[in-house]
Short mmCIF file of C-alpha atoms in Angstrom, two decimals:
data_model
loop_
_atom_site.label_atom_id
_atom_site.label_comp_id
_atom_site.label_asym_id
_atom_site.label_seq_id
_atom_site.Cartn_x
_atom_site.Cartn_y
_atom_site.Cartn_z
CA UNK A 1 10.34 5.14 23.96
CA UNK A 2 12.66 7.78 25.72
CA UNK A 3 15.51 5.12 25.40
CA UNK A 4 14.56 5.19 21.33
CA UNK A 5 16.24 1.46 21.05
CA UNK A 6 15.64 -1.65 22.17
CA UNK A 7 17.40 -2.43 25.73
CA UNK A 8 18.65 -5.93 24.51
CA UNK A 9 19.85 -4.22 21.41
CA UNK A 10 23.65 -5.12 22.59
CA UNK A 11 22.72 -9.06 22.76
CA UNK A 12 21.77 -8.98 19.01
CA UNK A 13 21.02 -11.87 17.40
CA UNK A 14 20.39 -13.80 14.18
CA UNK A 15 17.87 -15.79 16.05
CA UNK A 16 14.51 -14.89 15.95
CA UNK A 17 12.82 -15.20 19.62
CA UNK A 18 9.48 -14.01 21.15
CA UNK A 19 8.11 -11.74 20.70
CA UNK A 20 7.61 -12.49 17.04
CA UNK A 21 5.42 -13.14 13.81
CA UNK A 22 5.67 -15.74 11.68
CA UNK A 23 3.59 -15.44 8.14
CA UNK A 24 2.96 -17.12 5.28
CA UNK A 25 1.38 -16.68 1.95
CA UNK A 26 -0.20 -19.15 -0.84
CA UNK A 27 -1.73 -17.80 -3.95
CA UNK A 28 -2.86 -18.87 -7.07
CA UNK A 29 -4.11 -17.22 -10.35
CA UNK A 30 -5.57 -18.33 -13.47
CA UNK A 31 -6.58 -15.54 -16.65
CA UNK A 32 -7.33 -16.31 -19.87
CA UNK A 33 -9.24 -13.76 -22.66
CA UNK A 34 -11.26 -15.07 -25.68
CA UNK A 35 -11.37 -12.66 -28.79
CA UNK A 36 -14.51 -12.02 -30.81
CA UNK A 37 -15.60 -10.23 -33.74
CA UNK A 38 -15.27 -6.36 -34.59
CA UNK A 39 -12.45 -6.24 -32.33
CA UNK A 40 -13.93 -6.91 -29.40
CA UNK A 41 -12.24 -9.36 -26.34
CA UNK A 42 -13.46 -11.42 -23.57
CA UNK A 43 -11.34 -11.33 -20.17
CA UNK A 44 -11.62 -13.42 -17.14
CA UNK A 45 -9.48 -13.70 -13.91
CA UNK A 46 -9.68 -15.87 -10.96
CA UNK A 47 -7.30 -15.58 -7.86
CA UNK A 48 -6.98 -17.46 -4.48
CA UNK A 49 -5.27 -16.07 -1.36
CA UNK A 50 -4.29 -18.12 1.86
CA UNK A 51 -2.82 -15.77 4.43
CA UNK A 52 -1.94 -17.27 7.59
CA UNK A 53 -0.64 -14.70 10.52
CA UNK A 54 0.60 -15.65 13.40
CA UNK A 55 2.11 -13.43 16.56
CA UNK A 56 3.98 -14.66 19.26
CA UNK A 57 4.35 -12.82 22.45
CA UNK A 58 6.42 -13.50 25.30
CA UNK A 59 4.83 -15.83 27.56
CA UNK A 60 5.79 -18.09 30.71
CA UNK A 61 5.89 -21.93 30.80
CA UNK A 62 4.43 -24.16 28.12
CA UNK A 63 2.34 -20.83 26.32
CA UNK A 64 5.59 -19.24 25.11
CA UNK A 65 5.21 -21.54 21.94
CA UNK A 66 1.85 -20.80 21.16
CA UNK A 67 0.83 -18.14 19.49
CA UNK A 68 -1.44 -14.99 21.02
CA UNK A 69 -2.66 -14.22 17.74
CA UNK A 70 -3.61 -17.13 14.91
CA UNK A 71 -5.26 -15.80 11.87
CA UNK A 72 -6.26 -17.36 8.84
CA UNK A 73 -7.96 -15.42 5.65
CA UNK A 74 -9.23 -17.09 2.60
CA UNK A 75 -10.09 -14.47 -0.47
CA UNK A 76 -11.42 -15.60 -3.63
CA UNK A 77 -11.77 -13.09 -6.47
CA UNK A 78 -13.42 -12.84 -10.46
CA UNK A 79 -13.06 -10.43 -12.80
CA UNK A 80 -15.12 -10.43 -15.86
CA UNK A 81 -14.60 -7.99 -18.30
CA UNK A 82 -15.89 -7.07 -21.57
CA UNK A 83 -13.81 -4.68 -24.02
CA UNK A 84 -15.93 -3.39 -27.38
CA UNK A 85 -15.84 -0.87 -29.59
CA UNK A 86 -18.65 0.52 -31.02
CA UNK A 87 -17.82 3.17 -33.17
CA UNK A 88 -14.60 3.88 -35.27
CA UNK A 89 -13.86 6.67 -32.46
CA UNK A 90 -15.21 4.82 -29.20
CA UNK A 91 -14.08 2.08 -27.18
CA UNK A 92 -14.71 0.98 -23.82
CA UNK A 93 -15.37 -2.19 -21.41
CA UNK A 94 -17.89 -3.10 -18.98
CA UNK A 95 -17.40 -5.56 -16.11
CA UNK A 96 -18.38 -7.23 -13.26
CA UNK A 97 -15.70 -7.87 -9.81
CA UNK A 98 -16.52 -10.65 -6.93
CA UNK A 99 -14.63 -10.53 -3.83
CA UNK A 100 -15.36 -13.36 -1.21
CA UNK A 101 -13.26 -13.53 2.41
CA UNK A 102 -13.51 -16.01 5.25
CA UNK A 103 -11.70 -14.89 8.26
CA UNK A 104 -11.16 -17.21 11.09
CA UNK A 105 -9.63 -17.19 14.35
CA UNK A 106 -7.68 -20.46 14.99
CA UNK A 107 -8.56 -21.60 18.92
CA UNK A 108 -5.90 -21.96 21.58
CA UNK A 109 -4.29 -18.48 21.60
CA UNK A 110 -6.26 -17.98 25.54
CA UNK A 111 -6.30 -14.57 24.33
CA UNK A 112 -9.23 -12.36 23.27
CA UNK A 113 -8.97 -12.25 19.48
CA UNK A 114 -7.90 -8.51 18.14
CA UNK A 115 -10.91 -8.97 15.42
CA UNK A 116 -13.26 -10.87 15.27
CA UNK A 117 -14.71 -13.92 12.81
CA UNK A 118 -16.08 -12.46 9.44
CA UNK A 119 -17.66 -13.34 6.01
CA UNK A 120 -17.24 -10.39 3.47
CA UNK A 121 -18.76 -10.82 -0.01
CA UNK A 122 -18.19 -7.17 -2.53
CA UNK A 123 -19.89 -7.30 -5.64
CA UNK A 124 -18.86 -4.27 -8.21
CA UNK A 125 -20.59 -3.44 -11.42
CA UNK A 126 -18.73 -1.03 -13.90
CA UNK A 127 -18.39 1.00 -17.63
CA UNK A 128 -15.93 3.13 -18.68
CA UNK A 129 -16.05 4.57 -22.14
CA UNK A 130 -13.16 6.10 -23.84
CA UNK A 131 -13.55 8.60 -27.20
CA UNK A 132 -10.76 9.52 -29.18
CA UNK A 133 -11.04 12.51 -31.68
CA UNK A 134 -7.69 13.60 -33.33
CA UNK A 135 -5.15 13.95 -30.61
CA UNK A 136 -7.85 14.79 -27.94
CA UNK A 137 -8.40 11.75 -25.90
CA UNK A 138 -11.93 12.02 -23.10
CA UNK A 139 -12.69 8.94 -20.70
CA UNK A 140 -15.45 8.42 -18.55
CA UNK A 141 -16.44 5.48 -16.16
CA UNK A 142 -18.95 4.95 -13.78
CA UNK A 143 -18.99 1.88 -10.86
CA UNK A 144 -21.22 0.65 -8.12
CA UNK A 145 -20.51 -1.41 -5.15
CA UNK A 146 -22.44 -3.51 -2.59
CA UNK A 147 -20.49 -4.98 0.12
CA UNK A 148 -22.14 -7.56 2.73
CA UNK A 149 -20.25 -8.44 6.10
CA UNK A 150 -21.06 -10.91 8.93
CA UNK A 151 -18.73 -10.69 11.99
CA UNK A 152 -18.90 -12.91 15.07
CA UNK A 153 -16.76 -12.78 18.10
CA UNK A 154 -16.87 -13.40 21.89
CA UNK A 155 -16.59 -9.84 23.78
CA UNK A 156 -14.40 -9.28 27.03
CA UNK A 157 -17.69 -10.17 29.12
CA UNK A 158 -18.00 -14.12 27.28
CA UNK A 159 -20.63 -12.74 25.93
CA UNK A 160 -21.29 -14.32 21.77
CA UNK A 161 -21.56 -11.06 19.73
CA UNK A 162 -23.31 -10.97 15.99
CA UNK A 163 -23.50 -8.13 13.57
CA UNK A 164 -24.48 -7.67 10.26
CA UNK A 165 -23.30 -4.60 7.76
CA UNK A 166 -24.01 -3.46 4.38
CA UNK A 167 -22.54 -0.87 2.21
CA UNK A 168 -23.08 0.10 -1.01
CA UNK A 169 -21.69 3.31 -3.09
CA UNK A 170 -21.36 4.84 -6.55
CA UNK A 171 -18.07 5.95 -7.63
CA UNK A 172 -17.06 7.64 -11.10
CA UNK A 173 -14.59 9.56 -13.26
CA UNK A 174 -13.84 11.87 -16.04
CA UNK A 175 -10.78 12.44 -17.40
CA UNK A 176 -9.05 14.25 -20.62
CA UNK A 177 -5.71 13.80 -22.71
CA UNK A 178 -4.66 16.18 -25.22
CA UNK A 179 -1.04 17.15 -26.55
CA UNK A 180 -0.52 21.08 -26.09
CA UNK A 181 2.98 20.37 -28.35
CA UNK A 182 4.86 17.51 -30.57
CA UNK A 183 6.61 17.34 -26.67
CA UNK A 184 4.17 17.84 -24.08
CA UNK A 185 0.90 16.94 -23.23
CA UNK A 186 -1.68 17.55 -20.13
CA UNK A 187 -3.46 14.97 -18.67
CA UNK A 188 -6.69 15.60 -16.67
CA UNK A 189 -8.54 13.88 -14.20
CA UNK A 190 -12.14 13.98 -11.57
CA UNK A 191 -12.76 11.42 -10.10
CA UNK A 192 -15.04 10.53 -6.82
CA UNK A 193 -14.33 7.15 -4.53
CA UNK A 194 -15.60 5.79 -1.47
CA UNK A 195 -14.17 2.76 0.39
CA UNK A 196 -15.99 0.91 3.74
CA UNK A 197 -14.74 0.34 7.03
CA UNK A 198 -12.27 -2.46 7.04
CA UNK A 199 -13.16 -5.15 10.25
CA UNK A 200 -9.81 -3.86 12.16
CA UNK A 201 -11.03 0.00 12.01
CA UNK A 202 -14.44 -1.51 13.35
CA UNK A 203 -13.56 -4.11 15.54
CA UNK A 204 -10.17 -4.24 17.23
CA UNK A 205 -10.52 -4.61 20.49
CA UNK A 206 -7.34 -5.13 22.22
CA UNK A 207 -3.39 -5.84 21.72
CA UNK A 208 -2.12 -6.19 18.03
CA UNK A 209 1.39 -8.28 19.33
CA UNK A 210 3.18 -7.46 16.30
CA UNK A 211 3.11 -3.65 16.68
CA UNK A 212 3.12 -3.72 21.10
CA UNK A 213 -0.23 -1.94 21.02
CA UNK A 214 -3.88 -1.09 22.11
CA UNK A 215 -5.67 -1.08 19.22
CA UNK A 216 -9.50 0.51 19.64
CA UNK A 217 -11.93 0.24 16.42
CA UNK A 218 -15.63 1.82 16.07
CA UNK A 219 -18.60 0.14 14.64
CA UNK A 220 -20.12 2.73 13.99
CA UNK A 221 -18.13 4.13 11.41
CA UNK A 222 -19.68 4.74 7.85
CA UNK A 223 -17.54 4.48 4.45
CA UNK A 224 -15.35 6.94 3.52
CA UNK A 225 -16.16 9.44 0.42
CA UNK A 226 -13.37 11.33 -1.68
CA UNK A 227 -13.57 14.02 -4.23
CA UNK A 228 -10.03 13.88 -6.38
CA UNK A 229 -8.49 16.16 -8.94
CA UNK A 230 -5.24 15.67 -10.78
CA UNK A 231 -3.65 17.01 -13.15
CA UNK A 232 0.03 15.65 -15.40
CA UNK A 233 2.17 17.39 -17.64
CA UNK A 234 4.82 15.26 -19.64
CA UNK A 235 7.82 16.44 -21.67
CA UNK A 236 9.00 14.20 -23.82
CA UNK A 237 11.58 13.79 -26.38
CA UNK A 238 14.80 11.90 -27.36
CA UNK A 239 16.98 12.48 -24.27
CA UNK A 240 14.76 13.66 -21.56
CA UNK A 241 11.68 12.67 -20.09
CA UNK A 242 9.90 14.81 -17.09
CA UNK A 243 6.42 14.53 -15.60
CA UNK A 244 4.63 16.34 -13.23
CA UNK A 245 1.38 15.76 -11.19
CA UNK A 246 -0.63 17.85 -8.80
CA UNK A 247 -3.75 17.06 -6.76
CA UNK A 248 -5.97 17.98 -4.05
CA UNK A 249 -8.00 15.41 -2.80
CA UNK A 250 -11.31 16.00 -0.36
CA UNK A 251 -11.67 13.05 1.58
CA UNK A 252 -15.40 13.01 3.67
CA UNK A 253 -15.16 10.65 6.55
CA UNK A 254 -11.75 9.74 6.30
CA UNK A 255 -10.44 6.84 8.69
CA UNK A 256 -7.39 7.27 10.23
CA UNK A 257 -5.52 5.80 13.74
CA UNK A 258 -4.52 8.03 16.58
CA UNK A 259 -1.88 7.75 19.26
CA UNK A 260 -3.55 8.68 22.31
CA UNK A 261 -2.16 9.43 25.60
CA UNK A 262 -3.54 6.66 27.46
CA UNK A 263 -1.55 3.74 29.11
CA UNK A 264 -2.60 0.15 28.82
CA UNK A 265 -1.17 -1.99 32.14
CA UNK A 266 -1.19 -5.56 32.48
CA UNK A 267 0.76 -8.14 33.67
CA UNK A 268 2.63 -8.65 30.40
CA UNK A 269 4.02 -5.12 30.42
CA UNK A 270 2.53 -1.59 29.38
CA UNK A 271 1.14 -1.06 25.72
CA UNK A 272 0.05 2.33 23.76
CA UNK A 273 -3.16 2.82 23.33
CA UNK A 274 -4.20 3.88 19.63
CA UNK A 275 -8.05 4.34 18.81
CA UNK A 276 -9.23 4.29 15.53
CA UNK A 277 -11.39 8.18 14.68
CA UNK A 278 -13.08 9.20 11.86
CA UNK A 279 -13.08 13.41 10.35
CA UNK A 280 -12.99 15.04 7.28
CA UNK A 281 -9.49 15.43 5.82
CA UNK A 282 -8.08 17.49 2.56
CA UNK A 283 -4.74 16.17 0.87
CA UNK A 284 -2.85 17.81 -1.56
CA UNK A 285 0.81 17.12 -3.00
CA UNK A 286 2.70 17.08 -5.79
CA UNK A 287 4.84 14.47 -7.35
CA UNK A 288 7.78 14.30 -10.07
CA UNK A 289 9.66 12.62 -11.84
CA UNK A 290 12.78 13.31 -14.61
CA UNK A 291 14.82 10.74 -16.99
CA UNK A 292 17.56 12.46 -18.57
CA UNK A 293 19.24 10.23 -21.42
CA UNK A 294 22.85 11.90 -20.99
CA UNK A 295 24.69 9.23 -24.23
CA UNK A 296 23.93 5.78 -25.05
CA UNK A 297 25.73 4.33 -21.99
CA UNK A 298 24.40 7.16 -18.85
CA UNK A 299 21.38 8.14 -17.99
CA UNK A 300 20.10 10.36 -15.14
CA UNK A 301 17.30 9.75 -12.85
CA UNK A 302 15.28 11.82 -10.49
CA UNK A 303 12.12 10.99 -8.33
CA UNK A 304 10.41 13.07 -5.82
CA UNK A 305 6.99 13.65 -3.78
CA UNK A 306 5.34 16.36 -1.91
CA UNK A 307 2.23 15.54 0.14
CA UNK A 308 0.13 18.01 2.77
CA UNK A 309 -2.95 16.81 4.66
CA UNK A 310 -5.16 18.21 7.25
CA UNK A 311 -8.01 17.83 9.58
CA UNK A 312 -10.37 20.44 8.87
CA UNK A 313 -12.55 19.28 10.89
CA UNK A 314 -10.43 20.21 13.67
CA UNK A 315 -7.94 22.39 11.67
CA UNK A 316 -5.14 20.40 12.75
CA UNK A 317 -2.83 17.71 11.32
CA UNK A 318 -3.10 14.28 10.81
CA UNK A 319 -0.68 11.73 12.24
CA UNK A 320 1.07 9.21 10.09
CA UNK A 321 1.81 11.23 6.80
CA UNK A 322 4.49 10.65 4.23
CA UNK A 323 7.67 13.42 4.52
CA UNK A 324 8.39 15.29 1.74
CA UNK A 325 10.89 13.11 -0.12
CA UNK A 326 13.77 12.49 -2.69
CA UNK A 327 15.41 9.95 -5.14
CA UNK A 328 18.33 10.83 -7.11
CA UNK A 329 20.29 8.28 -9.14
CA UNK A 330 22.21 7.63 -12.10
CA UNK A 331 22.48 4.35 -13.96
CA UNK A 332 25.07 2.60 -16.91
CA UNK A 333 23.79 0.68 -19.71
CA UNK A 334 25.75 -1.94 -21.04
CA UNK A 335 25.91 -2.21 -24.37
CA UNK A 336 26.60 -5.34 -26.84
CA UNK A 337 27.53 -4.72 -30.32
CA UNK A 338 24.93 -2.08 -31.88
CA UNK A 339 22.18 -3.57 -29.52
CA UNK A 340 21.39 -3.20 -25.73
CA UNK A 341 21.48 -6.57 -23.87
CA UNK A 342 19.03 -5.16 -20.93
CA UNK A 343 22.34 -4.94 -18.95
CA UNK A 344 22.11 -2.36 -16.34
CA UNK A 345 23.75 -0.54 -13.15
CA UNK A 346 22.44 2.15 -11.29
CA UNK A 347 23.68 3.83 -7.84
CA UNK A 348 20.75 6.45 -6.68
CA UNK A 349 20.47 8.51 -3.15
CA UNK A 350 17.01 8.63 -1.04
CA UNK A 351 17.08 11.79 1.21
CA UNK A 352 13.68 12.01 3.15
CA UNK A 353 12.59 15.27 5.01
CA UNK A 354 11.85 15.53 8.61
CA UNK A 355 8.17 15.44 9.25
CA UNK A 356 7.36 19.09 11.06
CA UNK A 357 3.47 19.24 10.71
CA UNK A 358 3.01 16.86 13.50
CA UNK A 359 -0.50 16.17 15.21
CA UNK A 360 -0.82 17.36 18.70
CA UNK A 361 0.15 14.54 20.35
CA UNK A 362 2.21 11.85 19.78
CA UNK A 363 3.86 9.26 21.96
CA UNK A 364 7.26 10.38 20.26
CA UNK A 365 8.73 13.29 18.46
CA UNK A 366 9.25 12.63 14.34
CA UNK A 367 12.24 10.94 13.92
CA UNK A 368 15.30 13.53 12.14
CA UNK A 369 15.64 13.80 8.69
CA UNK A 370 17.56 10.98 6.92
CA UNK A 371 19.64 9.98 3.15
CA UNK A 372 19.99 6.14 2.20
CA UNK A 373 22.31 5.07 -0.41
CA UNK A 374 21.39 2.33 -2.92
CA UNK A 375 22.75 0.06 -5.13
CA UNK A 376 20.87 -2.03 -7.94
CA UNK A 377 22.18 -4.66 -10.85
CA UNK A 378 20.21 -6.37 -13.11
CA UNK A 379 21.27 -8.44 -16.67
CA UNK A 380 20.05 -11.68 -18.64
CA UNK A 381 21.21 -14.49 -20.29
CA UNK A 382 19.80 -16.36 -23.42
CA UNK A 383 19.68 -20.33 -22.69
CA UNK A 384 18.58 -21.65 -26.27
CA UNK A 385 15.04 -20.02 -26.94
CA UNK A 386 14.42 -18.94 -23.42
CA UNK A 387 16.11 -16.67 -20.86
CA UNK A 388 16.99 -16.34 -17.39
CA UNK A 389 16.77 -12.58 -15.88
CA UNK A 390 19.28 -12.18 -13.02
CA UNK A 391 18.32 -9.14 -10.39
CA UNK A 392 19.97 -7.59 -7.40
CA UNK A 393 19.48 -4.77 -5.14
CA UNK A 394 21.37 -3.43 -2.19
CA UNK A 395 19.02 -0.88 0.00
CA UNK A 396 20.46 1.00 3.03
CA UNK A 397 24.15 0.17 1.19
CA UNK A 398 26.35 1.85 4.03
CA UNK A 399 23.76 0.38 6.75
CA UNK A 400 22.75 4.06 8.11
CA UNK A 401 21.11 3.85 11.52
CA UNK A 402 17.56 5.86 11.06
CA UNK A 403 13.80 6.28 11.97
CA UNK A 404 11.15 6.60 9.47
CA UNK A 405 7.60 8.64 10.34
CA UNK A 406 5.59 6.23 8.70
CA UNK A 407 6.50 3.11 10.83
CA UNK A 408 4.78 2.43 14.04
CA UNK A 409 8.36 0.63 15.14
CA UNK A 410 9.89 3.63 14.99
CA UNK A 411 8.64 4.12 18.71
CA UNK A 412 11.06 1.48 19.82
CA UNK A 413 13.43 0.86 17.33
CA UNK A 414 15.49 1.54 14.49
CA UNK A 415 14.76 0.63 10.50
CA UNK A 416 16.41 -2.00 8.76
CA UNK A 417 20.26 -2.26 7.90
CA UNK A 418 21.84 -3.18 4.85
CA UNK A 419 19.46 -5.38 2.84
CA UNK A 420 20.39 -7.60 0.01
CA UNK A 421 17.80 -8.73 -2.07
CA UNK A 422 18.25 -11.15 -5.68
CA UNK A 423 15.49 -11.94 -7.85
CA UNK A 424 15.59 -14.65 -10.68
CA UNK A 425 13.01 -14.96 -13.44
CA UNK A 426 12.60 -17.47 -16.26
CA UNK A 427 10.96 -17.07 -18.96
CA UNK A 428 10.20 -20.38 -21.19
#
């Protein structure tokens, strides 16, 4: 950590040795909606996720190639919605959500899994209503969850170790539209959420590989519980667009992870120790946002956030919190004829504050601040009566060396470099 860089940073290398993660993804997605009289509509959605996660650490002899952590997570999920309206100045939907996840430690690692085995099934029941009246727009919606988990794992001592939770909540929201001008209009929101103990805050009990860490979660912990309030103005007209939001946010029970200042010492090396805790938190910020329209070709971009957040239990601050931040850009528009042909350029600047409300401890000062420079291109091309979208975006352009608050890495090493990225898309 004192070193801030990797020792072996001078024997770089394209080739990707232990330690090491190697991940993969499958998923699959079917929705379809079926309309019915008086305006009314019939949704369903059905998704299936296979995540397989493996870590590699470094290892002697024949275990080097096999992995110390092996995890594979099935989710299934179905939405069923219904959308009605009742009356000429009401609308609204009610709906019922189905998670479903089997988590399963793969044998062979000869290391103590960091969680454990675990069947989750989430069943959510919710309304929301909408009235409209002239330009004053007032929605409502009300939900309730019940969450069942079944974990299973083999403790440090051998021992086989079973538990059972259940969690259930209500959660709901009020919220108001209505346009002060022909330009601008205030947006209002109340809302109240709550979200359970995922099995890592509970359960890890020892060395996540991919971060070089102790990990320590609680059982005991109960479900979080916020209290939110924002509020949006928007200007609007025909060159320039700018919105701004503010919120405070009361969050009971709020999970978080904590560097402590304990030293884990084993054979393989020394590791961090971070422990899961669990206070009550306030969050506040501000975020905005600005398009100017400068001619036909130019346009003039501008995004930017503001958050604060502190323990209050403690009256201190929380680790791991977003610096105030930046985004500047400006972007050309291509133009064909009398008509746009979605052909655009855009050059923008990221400049990200140093983080100075710092918890007490941490196993490293924040990083400095920092300013990226980026670089984005994107057109399409009409092949008969479909087209082919063509995307790509350079992040980090002049490949600045820096540290970001938000990533654990940033102990050890730097962010990423230049990174080129193209995306295609067809559309038949």
């Amino acid at each position: 950590i004192e070193n801030g860089r990797p020792f072996r940073s001078p024997d770089f290398t394209y080739d990707i040795q232990n330690p090491r993660q190697n991940v993969d993804h499958q998923l699959l997605k079917l929705k379809g909606h079926y309309h019915m009289a008086g305006g009314a509509k019939l949704n369903i959605q059905y998704a299936f996720q296979r995540n397989h996660r493996q870590e590699f650490d470094r290892r002697r002899g024949e275990l080097n190639s096999r992995p110390s952590l092996d995890l594979v997570l099935f989710t299934n999920t179905l939405d069923l919605s219904y959308n009605h309206q009742t009356r000429k100045n009401w609308n609204g939907s009610v709906g019922v959500q189905l998670i479903q996840q089997a988590n399963s430690n793969i044998p062979g690692t000869g290391v103590v899994p960091l969680i454990p085995n675990y069947d989750m099934l989430n069943v959510g029941f919710f309304a929301i209503e909408k009235f409209t009246s002239g330009p004053l727009e007032i929605e409502g919606g009300l939900r309730y969850d019940f969450r069942h988990v079944e974990t299973a794992r083999v403790n440090r001592g051998g021992v086989l170790q079973e538990d059972s939770f259940d969690f259930n909540n209500f959660s709901a929201f009020i919220g108001a539209m209505y346009p002060i001008s022909r330009n601008l209009t205030f947006n209002t929101n109340l809302g109240t959420a709550w979200r359970p103990p995922s099995i890592n805050e509970q359960f890890s009990q020892g060395l996540h590989h991919g971060l070089a860490a102790i990990e320590i979660g609680n059982p005991d912990f109960v479900s979080e519980q916020s209290f939110k309030w924002m509020n949006t103005l928007n200007y609007s007209d025909s060159k320039l667009n700018i919105e701004l939001t503010g919120y405070a946010n009361r969050i009971n029970n709020y999970i978080y992870l904590n560097p402590t200042e304990e030293r884990f010492v084993s054979l393989r090396g020394t590791f961090n120790v971070f422990e899961y805790l669990q206070t009550d938190a306030f969050f506040f910020g501000t975020d905005l946002s600005a398009i100017w329209t400068m001619s036909s070709h130019w346009e003039l971009f501008s995004r930017g956030s503001i958050v604060r957040a502190k323990n209050t239990t403690e009256n201190s601050f929380l680790p791991f919190i977003p610096a105030d931040r930046l985004e500047t850009g400006l972007s050309y528009q291509f133009l064909t004829g009398v008509s746009k042909n979605e052909s655009k350029i855009s050059f923008s600047n990221m400049a990200v504050a140093k983080q100075t409300r710092e918890p007490d401890f941490d196993l490293a000062p924040a990083p400095p601040a920092y300013m990226l420079w980026n670089l984005g291109a994107q057109t399409s091309f009409k092949m008969a009566k479909h087209k082919l979208n063509v995307g790509l975006q350079v992040t980090n352009l002049f490949n600045e060396a820096y540290k970001d608050y938000m990533n654990r890495f940033r102990y050890f090493s730097h962010e990423l470099g230049r990174n080129v990225m193209v995306k295609l898309n067809y559309e038949f």
